[in-house]
PDB file of C-alpha atoms and ligand atoms in Angstrom:
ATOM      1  CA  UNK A 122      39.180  -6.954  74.276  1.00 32.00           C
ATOM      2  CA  UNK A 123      37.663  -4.250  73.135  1.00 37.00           C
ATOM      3  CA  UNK A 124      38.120  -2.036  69.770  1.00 39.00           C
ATOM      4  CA  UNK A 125      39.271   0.759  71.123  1.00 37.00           C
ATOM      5  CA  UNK A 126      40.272   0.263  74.823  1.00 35.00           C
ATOM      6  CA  UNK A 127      43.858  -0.546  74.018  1.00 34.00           C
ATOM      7  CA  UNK A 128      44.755   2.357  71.872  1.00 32.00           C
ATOM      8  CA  UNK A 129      48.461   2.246  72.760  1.00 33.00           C
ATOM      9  CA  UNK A 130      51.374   3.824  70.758  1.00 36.00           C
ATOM     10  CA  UNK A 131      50.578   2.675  67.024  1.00 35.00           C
ATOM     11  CA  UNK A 132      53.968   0.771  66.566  1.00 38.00           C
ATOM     12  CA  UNK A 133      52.208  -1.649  69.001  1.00 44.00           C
ATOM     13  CA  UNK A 134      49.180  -2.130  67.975  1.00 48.00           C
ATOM     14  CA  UNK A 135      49.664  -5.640  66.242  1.00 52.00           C
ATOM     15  CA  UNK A 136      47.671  -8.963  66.305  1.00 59.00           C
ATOM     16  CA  UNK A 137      50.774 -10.494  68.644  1.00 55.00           C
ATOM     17  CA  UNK A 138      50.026  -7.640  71.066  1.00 52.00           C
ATOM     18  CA  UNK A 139      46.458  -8.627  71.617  1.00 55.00           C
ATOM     19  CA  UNK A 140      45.258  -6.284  69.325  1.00 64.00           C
ATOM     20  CA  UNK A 141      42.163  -8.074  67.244  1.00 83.00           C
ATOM     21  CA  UNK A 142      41.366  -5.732  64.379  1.00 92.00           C
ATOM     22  CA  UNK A 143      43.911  -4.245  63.431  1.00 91.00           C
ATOM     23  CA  UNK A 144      42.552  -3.589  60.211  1.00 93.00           C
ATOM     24  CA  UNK A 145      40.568  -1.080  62.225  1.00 93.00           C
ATOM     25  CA  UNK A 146      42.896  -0.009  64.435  1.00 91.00           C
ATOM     26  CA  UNK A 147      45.678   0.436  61.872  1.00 91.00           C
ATOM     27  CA  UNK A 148      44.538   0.524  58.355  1.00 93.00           C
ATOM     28  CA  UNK A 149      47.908   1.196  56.953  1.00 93.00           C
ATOM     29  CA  UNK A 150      49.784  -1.557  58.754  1.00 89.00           C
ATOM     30  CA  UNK A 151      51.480  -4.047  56.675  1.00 87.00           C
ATOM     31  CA  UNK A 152      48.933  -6.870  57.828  1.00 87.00           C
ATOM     32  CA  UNK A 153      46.003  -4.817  57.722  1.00 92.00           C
ATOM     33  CA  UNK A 154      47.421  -4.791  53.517  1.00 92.00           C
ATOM     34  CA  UNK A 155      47.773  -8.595  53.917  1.00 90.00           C
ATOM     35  CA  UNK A 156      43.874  -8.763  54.427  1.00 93.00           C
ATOM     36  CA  UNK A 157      43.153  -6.757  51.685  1.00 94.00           C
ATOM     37  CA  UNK A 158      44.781  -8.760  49.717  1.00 92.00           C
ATOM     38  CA  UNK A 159      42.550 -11.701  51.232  1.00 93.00           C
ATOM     39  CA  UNK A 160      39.414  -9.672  50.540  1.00 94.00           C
ATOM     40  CA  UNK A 161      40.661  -9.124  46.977  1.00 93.00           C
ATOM     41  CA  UNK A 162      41.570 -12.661  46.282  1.00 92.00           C
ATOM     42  CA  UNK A 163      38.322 -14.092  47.861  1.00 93.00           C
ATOM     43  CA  UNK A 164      36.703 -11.984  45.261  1.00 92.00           C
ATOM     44  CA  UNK A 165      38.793 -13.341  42.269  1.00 90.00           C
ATOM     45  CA  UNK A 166      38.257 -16.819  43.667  1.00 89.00           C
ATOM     46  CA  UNK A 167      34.131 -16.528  42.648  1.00 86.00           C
ATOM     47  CA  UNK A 168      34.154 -14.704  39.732  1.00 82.00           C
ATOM     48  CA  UNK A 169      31.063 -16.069  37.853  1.00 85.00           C
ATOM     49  CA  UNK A 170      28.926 -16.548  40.985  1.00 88.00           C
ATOM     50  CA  UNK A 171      27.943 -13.375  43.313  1.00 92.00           C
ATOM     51  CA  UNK A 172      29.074 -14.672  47.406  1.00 96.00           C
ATOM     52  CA  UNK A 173      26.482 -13.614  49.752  1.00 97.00           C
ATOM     53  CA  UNK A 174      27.366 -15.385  52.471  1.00 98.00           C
ATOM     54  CA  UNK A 175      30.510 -16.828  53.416  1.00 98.00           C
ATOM     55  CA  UNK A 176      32.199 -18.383  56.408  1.00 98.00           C
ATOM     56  CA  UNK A 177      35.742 -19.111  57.602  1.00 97.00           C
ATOM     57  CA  UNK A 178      36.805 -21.899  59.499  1.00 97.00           C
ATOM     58  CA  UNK A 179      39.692 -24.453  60.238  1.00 97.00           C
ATOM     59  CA  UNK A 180      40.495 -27.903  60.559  1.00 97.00           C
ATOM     60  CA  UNK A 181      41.341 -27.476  64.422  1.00 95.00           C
ATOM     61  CA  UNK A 182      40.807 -24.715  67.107  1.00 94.00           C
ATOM     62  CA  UNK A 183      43.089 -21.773  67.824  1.00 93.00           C
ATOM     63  CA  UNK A 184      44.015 -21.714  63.872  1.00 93.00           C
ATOM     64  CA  UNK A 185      42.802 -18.011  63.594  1.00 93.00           C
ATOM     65  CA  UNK A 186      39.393 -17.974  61.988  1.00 95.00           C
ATOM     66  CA  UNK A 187      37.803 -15.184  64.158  1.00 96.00           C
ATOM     67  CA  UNK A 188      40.659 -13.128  63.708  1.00 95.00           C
ATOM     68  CA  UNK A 189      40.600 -13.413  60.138  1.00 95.00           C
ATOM     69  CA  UNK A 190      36.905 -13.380  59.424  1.00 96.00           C
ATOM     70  CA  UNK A 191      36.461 -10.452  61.545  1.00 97.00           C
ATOM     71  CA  UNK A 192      39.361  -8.309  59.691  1.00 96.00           C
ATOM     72  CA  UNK A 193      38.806  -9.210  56.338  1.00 96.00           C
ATOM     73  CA  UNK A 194      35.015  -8.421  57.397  1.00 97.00           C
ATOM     74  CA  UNK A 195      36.183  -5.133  58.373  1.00 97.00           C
ATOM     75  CA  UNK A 196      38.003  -4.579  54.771  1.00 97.00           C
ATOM     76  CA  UNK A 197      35.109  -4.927  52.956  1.00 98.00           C
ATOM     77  CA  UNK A 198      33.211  -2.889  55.241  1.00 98.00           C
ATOM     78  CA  UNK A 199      35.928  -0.058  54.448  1.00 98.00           C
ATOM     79  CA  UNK A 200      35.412  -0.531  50.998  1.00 97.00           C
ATOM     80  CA  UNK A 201      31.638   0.494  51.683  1.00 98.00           C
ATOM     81  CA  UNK A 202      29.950  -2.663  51.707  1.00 98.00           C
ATOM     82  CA  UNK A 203      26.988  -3.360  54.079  1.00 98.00           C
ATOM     83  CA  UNK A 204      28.267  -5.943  55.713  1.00 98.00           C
ATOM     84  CA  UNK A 205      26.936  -7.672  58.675  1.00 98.00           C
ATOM     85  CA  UNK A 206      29.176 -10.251  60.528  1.00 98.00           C
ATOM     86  CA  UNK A 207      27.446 -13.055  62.736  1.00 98.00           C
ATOM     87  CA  UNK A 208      29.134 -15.149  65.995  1.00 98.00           C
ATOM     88  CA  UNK A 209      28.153 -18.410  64.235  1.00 98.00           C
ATOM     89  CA  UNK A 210      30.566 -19.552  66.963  1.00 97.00           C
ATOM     90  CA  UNK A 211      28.031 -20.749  69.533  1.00 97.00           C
ATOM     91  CA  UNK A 212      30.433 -23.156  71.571  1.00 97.00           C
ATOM     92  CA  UNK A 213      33.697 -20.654  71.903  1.00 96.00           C
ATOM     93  CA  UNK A 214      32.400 -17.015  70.507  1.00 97.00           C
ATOM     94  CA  UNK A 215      34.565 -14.311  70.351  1.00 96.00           C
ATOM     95  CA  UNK A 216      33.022 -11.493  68.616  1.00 96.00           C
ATOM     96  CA  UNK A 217      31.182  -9.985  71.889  1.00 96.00           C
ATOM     97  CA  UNK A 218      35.062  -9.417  72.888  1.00 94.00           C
ATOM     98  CA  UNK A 219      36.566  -8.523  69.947  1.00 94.00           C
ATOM     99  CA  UNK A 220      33.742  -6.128  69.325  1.00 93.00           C
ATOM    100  CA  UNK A 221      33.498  -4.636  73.071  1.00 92.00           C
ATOM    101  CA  UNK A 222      29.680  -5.478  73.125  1.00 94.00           C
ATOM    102  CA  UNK A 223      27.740  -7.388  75.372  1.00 96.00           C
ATOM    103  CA  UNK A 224      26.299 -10.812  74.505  1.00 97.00           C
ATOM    104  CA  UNK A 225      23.245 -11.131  76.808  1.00 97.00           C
ATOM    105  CA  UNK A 226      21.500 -11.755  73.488  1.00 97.00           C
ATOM    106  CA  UNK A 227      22.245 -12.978  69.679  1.00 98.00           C
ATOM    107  CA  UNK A 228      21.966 -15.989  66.911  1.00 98.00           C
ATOM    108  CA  UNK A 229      21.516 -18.363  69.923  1.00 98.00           C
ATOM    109  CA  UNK A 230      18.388 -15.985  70.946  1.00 98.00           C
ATOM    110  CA  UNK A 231      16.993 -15.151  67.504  1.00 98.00           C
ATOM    111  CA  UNK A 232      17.289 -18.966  66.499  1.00 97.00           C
ATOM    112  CA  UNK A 233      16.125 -20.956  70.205  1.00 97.00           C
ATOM    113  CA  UNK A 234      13.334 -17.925  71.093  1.00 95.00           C
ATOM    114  CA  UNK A 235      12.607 -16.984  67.349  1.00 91.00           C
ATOM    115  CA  UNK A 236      13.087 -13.502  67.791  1.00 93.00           C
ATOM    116  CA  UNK A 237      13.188 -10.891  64.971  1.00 97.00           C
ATOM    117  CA  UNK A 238      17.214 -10.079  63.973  1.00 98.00           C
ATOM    118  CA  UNK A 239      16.535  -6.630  63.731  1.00 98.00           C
ATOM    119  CA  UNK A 240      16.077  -6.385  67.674  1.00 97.00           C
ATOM    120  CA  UNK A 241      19.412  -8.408  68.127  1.00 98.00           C
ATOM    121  CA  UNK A 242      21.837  -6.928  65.147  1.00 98.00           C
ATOM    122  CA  UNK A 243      24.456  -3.835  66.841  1.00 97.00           C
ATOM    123  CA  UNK A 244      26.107  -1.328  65.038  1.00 96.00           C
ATOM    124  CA  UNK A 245      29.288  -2.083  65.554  1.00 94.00           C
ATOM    125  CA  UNK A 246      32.165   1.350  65.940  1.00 92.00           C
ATOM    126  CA  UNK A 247      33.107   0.879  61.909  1.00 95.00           C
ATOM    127  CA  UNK A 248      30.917   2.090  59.669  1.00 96.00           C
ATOM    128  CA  UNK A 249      28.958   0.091  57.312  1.00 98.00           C
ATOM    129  CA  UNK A 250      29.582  -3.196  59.808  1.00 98.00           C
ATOM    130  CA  UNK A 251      26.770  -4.573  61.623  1.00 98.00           C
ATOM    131  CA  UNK A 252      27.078  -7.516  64.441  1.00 98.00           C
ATOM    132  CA  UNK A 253      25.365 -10.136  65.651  1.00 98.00           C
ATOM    133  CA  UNK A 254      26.898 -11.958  68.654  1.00 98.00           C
ATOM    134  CA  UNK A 255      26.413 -15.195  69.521  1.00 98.00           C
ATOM    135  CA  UNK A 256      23.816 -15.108  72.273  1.00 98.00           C
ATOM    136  CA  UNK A 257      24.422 -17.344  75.182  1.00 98.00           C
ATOM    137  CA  UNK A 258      25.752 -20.491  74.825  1.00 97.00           C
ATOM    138  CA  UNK A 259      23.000 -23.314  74.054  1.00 97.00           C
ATOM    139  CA  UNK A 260      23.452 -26.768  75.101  1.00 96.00           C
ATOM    140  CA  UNK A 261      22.334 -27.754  71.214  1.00 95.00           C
ATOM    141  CA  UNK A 262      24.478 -25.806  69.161  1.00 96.00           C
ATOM    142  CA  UNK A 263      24.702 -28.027  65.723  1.00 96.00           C
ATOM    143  CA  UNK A 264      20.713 -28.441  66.124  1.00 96.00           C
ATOM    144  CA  UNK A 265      20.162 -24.562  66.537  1.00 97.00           C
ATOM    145  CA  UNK A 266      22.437 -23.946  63.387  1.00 97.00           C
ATOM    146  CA  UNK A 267      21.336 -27.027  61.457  1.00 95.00           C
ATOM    147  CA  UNK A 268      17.390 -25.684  62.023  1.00 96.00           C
ATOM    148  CA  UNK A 269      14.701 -24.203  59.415  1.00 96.00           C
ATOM    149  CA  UNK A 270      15.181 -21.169  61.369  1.00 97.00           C
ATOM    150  CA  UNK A 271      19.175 -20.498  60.516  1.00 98.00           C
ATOM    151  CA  UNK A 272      18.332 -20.612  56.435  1.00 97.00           C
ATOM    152  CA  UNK A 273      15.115 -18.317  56.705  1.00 97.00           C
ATOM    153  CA  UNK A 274      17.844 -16.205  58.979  1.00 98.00           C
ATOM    154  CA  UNK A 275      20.085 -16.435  55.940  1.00 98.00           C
ATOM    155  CA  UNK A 276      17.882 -15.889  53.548  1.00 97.00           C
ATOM    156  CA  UNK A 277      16.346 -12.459  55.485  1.00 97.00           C
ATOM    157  CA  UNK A 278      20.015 -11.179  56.082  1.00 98.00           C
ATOM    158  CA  UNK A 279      21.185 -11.375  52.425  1.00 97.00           C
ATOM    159  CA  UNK A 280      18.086  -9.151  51.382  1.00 97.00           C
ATOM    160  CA  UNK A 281      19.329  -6.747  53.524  1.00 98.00           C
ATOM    161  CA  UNK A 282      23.379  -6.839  53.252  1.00 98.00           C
ATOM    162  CA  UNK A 283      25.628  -7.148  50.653  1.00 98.00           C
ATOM    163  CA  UNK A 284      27.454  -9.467  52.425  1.00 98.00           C
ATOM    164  CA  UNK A 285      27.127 -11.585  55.318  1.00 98.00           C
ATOM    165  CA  UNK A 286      30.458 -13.373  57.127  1.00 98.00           C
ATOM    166  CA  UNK A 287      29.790 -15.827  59.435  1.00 98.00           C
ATOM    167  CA  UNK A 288      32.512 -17.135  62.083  1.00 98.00           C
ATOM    168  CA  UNK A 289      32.352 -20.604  63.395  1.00 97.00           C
ATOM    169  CA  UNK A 290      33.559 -23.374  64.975  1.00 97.00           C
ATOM    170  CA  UNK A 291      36.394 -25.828  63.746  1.00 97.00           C
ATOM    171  CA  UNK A 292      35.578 -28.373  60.914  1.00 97.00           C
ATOM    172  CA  UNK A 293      36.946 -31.626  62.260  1.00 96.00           C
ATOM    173  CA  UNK A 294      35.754 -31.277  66.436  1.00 90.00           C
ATOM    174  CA  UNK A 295      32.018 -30.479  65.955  1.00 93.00           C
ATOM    175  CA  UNK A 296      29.197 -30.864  62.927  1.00 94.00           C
ATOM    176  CA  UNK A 297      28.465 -27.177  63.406  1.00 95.00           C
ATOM    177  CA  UNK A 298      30.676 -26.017  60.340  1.00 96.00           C
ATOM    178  CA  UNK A 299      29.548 -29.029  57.928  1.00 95.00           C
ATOM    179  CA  UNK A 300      26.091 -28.481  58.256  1.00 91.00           C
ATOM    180  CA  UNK A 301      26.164 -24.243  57.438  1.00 96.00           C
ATOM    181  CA  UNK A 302      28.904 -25.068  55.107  1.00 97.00           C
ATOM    182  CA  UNK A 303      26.436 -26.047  52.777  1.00 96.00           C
ATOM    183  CA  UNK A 304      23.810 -23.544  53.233  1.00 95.00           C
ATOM    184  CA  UNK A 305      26.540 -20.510  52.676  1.00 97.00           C
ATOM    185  CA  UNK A 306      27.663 -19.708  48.781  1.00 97.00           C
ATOM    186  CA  UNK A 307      31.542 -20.186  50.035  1.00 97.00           C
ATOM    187  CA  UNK A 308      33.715 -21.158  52.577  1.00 97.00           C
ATOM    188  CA  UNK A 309      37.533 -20.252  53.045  1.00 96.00           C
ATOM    189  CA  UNK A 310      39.688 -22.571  54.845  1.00 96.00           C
ATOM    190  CA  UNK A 311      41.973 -20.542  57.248  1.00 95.00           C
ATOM    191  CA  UNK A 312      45.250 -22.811  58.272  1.00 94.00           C
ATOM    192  CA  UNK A 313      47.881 -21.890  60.678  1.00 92.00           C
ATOM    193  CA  UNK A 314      50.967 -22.391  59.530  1.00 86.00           C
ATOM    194  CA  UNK A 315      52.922 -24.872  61.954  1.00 84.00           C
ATOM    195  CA  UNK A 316      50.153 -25.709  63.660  1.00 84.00           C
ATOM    196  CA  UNK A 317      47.327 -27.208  61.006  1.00 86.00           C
ATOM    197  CA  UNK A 318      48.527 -30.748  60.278  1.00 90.00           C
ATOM    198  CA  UNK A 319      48.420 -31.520  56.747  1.00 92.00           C
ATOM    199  CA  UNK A 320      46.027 -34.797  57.018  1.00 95.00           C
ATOM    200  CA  UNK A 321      43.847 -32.585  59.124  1.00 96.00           C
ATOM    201  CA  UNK A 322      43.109 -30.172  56.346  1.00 95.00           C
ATOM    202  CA  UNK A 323      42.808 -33.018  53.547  1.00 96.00           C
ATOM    203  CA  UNK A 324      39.872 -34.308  56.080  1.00 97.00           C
ATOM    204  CA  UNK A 325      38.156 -30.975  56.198  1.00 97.00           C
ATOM    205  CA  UNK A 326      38.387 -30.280  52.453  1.00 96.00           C
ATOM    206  CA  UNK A 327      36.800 -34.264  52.194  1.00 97.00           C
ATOM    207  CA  UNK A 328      33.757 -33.439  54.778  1.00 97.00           C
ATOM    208  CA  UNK A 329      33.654 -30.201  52.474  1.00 98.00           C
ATOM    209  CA  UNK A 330      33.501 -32.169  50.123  1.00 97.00           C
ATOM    210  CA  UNK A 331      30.270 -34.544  51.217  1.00 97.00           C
ATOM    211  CA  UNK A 332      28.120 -31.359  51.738  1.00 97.00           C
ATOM    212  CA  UNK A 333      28.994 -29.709  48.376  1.00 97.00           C
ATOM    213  CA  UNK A 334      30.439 -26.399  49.944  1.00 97.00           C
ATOM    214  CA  UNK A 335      32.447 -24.214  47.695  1.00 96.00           C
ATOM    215  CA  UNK A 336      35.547 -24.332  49.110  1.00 95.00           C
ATOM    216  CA  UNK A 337      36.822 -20.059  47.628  1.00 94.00           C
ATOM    217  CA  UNK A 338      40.448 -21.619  49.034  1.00 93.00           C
ATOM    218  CA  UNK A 339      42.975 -21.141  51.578  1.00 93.00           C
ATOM    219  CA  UNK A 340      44.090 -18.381  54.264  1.00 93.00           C
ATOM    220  CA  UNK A 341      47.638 -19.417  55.226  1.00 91.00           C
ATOM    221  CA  UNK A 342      47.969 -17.648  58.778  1.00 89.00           C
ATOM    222  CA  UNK A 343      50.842 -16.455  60.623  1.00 81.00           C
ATOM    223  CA  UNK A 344      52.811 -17.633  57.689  1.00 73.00           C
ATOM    224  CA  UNK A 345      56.209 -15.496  58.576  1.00 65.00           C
ATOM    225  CA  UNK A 346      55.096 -13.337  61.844  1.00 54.00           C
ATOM    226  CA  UNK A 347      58.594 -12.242  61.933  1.00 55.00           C
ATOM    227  CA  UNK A 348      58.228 -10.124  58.603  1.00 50.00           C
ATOM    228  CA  UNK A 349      55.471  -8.823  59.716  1.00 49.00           C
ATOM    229  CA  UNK A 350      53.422 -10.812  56.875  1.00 49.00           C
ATOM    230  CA  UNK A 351      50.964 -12.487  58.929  1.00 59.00           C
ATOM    231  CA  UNK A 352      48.847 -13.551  56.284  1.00 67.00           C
ATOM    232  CA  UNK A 353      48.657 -14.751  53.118  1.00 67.00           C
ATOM    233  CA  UNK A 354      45.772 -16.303  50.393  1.00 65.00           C
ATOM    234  CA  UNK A 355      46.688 -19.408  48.662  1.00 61.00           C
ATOM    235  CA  UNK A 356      44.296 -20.813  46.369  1.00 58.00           C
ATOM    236  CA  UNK A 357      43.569 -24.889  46.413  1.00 54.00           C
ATOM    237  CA  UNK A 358      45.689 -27.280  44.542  1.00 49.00           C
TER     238      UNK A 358
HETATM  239  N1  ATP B 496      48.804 -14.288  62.583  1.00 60.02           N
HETATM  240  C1  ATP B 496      48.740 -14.252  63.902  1.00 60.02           C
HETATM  241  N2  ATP B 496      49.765 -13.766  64.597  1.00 60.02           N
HETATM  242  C2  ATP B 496      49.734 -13.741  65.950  1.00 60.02           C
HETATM  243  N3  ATP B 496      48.697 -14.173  66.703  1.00 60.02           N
HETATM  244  C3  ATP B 496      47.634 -14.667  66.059  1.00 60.02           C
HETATM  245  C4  ATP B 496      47.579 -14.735  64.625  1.00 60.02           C
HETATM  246  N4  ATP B 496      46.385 -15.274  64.273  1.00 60.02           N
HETATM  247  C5  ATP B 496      45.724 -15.529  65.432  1.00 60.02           C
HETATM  248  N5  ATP B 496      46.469 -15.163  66.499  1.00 60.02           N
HETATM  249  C6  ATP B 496      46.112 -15.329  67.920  1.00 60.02           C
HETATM  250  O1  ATP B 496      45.831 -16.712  68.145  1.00 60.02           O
HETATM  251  C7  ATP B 496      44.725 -16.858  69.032  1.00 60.02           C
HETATM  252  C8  ATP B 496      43.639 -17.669  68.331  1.00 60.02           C
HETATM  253  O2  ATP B 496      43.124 -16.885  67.257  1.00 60.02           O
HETATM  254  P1  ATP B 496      41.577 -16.858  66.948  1.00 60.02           P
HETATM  255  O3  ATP B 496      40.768 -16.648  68.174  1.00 60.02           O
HETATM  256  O4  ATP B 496      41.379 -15.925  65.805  1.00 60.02           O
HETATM  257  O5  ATP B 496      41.433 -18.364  66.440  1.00 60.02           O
HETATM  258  P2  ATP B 496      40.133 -19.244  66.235  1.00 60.02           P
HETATM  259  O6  ATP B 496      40.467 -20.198  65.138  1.00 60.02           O
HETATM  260  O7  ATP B 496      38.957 -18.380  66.051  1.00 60.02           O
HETATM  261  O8  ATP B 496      40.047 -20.022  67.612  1.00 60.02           O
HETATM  262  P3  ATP B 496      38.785 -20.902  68.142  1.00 60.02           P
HETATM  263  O9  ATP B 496      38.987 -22.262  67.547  1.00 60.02           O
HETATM  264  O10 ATP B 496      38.930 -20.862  69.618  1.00 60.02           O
HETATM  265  O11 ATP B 496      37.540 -20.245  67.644  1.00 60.02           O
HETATM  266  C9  ATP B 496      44.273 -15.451  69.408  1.00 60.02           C
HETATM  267  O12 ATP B 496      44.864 -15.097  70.627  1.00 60.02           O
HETATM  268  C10 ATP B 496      44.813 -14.582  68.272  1.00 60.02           C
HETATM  269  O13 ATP B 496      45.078 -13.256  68.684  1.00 60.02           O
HETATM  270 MG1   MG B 497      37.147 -18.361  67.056  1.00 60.02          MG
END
């Protein structure tokens, strides 16, 4: 779905109606506030330590990580950060979609074919956000990510941007998460409220835990849809 192909009335231009960033879309909705507020309090959460890179994920799928990592991306982006947001994703990717790009090429190229980033990053339609898709789908995902090649990617990409968000896959399904969860200065936890089971989430904070990742905290998604407060930072106990 792309950005701007379902500019409908504004009233219904919410996440439930398929809309993706709505922080883009609608900048003065109510949940478009609610990831400001999750930009803001990611900030607080690393006060002593600058966070290059960062990535969001989830115990299980469907929890909401692309949704959230690609609108608080967008936040900072607003704020007039260089940001540059990557499809980490490279078994379910959704940022080609989200983004209304194509995804002949992306991390999957620049990390199987060792091709320069600069020939795969896209402006994306807001300003100061670059993309990088996922590429096509390669039948060694957790090797591609866990490779030499995905840390010298890192550590080019942070020269160049002041921050760089990576979306990926879920924590407790593959080893894709673990392994770039340690290679990444923080990692928020996004967890759907109703859905996440609560032993689920104590595993993923526990294989966290074994890599040393810096766990910033928690996103508690779709946490009362019906007020319109889809979203909401809570900090780990
Ligand atoms: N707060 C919310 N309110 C309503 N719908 C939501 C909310 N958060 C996510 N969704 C919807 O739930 C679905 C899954 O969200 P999303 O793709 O962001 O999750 P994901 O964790 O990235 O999934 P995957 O594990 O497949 O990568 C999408 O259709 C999205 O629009
Ligand atoms: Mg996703």
């Amino acid at each position: 779905m792309s950005l701007f192909n379902h500019r409908k009335k504004p009233s219904t231009d919410t996440i439930e109606n398929g809309v993706k960033l709505v922080t883009a879309v609608e900048p003065k909705n109510v949940v478009s506030e609610q990831f400001r507020t999750v930009r803001t309090n990611i900030e607080f959460s690393s006060i002593d330590k600058e966070i290059k890179t960062l990535l969001f994920t989830s115990s299980d799928v469907s929890e909401g990580k692309s949704t959230v990592s690609a609108n608080t991306a967008v936040t900072w982006a607003q704020q007039g950060k260089k940001v540059l947001f990557v499809d980490a994703d490279l078994r379910r990717p959704t940022l080609h979609t989200t983004f209304g790009l194509t995804n002949t090429q992306g991390l999957s190229t620049i990390l199987a074919s060792n091709e320069d980033y600069h020939s795969i990053q896209t402006a994306s339609a807001i300003e100061n956000l670059t993309v990088i898709t996922s590429g096509p789908i390669p039948p060694n995902p957790a090797e591609l990510l866990n490779s030499n090649r995905m840390k010298n990617f890192l550590l080019s990409v942070e020269n160049e941007y002041d921050l760089i968000v990576l979306d990926v896959p879920p924590l407790l399904s593959v080893t894709d998460t673990q392994v770039l969860a340690a290679n990444v200065d923080g990692v928020v936890l996004v967890v759907r409220q109703g859905v996440a089971q609560r032993v689920a989430v104590k595993r993923s904070k526990e294989l966290l835990n074994m890599v040393h990742a810096n766990l910033l905290g928690y996103v508690l998604n779709d946490v009362a849809p019906k007020n319109g407060y889809g979203y909401g930072y809570g900090y780990e106990k």
